[in-house]
Each structure stands twice: as C-alpha cells, then as structure tokens.
CSV table of C-alpha atoms in Angstrom, one decimal:
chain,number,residue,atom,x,y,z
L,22,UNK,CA,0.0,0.0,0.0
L,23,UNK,CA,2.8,2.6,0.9
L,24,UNK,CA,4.9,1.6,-2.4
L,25,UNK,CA,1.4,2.2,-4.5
L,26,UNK,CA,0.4,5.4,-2.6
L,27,UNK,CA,4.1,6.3,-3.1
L,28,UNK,CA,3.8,6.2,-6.9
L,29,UNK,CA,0.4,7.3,-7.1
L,30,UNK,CA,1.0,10.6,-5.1
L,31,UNK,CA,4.4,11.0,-7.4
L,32,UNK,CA,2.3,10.8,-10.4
L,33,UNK,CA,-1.2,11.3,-10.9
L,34,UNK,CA,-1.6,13.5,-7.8
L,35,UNK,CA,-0.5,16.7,-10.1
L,36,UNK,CA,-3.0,15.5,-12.6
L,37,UNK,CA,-6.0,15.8,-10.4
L,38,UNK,CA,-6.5,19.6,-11.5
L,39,UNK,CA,-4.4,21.4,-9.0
L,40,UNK,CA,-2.6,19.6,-6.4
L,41,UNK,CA,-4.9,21.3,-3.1
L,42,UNK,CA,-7.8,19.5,-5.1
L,43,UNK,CA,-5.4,16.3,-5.0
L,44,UNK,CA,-4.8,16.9,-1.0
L,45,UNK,CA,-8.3,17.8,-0.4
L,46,UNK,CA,-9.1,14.2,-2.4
L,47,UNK,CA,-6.4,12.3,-0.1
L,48,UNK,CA,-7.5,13.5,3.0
L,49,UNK,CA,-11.2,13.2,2.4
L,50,UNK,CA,-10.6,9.5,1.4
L,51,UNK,CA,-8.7,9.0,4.8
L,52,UNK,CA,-11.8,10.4,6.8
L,53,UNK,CA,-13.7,7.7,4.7
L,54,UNK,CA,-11.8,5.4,5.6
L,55,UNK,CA,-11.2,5.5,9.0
L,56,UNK,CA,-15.1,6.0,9.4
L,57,UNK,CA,-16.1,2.7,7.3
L,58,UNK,CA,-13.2,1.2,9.5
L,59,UNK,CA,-15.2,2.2,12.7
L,60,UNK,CA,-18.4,1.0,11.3
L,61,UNK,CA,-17.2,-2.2,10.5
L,62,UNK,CA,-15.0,-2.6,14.0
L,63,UNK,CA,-18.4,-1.5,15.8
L,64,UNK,CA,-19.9,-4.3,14.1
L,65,UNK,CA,-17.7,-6.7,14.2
L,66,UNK,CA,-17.5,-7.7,10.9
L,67,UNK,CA,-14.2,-6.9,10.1
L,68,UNK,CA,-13.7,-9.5,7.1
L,69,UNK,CA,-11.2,-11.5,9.1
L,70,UNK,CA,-7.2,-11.5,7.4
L,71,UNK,CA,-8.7,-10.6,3.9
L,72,UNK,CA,-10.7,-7.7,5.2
L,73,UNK,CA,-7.9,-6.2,7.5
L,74,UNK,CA,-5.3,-6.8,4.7
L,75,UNK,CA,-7.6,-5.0,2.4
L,76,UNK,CA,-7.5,-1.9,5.1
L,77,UNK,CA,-4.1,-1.9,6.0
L,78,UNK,CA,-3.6,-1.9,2.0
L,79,UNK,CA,-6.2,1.0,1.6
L,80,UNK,CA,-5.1,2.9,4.4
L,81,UNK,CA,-0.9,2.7,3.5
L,82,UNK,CA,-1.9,3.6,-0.2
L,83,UNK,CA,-3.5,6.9,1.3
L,84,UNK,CA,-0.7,7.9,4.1
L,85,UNK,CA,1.5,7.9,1.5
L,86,UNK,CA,0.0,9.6,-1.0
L,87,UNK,CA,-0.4,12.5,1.8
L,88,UNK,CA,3.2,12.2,2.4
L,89,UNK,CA,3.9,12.8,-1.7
L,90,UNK,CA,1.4,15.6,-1.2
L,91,UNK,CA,3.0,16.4,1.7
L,92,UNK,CA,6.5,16.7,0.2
L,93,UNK,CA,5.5,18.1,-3.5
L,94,UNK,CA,2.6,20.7,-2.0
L,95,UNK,CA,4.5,24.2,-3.7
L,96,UNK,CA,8.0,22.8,-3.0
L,97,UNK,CA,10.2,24.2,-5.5
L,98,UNK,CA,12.4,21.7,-5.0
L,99,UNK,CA,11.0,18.4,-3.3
L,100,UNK,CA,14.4,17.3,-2.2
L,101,UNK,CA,15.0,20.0,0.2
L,102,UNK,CA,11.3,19.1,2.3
L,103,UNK,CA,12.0,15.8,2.1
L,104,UNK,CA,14.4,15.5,4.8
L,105,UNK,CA,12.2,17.6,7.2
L,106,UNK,CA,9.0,16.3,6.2
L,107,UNK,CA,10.2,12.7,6.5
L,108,UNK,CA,11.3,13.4,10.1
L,109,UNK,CA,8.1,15.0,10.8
L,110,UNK,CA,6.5,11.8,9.8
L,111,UNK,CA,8.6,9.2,11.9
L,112,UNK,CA,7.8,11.4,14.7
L,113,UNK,CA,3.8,11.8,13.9
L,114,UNK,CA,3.9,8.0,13.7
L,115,UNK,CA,5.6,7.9,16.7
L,116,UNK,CA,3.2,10.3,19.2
L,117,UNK,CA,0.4,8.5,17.0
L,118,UNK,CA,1.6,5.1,18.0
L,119,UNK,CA,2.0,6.0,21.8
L,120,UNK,CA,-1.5,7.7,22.1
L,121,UNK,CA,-3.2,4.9,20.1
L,122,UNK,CA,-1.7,2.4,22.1
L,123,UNK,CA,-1.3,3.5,25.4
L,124,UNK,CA,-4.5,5.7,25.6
L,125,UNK,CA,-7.0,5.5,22.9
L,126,UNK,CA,-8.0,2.2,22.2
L,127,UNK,CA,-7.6,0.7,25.6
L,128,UNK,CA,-9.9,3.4,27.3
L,129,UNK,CA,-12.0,4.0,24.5
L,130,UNK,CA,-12.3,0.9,22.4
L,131,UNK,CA,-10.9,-0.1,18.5
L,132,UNK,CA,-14.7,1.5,17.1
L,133,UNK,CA,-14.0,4.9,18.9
L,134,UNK,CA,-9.9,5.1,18.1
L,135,UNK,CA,-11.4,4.9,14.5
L,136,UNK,CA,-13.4,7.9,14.8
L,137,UNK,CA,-10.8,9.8,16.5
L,138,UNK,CA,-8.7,8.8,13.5
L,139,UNK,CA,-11.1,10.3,11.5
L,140,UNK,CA,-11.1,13.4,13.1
L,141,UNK,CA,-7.6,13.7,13.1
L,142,UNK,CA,-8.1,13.3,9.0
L,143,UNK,CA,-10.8,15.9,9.1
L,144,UNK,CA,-8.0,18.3,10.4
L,145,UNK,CA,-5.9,17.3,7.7
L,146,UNK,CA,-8.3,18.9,5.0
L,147,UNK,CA,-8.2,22.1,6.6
L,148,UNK,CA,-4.3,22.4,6.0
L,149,UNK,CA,-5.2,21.5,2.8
C-alpha cells in the first residue's frame, strides 16, 4: 500500500486539476476510511485476514499519498522538504503510536480510536 500510494502521489496527484484538489481528495478519502473502519469494527464484521489486509492496504496507499502531497505541495524543489517532512512523519507515527496504544484504544475501544482517527483526518483537510 505505501509503495502504490508512493507512486500514485508522485504521479497522478498533479494531474487531479491542481494539487490542493489532490490533497483535499487524499485527506477526504482517509476520513472515509477511518469512518467505514469504525463501522465495521463496531460491528464486528471486520472480514477477518482478507478484510484487515484490504484496510491496512487501503489505508498505506493513502498515508503515503499524503506524504507525496505532503513533500511536493509548492516545494520548489522536493528534495530540500523531504528530509524535514520525512522526520516530521517518523515522529507523527511515533506520538500517534503512543497515544493509540497506550491511551485510545484501551480506554475507549478499536470502534472509537477509528473515529478519533477520522477526526484527526478531518483536520488534515483544513491544512489543505
């Protein structure tokens, strides 16, 4: 998913009419995402390895096409945010992985960490 969303952002992000159209498309699908991913954890019906493979695919295709956004979003040369923007996304994943899994999902539950995922995509589109 990463290596896709990787190539996809590189290349056809431009191509979407304007690249905050492209960000505004990226970050909306996250939001979608992560709010059919609470829906289905609420329900439990999660599509067992296929399903979760399927998300985990859906949702690295998308982080990484933000991060291409991220990194090409009126950078006149992409190689000089990279650095930065790659360190800012080590340490994202990082706070991310330590609230998720230290606070949000054992107080609040899988179903609810989605939504609060969701939000955090919401906020994403107004960067955009």
């Amino acid at each position: 998913g990463l290596a896709a969303g990787a190539w996809l952002g590189e290349r056809e992000l431009g191509a979407l009419g304007g690249r905050r159209r492209a960000g505004a498309l990226v970050f909306g699908l996250l939001v979608a995402l992560a709010l059919v991913s609470a829906a289905l954890l609420g329900s439990g019906a999660t599509g067992g390895l296929a399903g979760s493979a399927a998300l985990l695919f859906a949702c690295g295709l998308l982080v990484a096409a933000a991060f291409a956004y991220a990194v090409l979003r009126g950078a006149p040369e992409p190689q000089i945010v990279l650095g930065p923007a790659y360190a800012a996304d080590l340490l994202g994943g990082c706070a991310g992985s330590l609230v998720a899994g230290l606070v949000a999902i054992p107080m609040l539950g899988l179903p609810a960490t989605a939504l609060l995922a969701a939000v955090v995509a919401a906020a994403g589109l107004v960067v955009v």
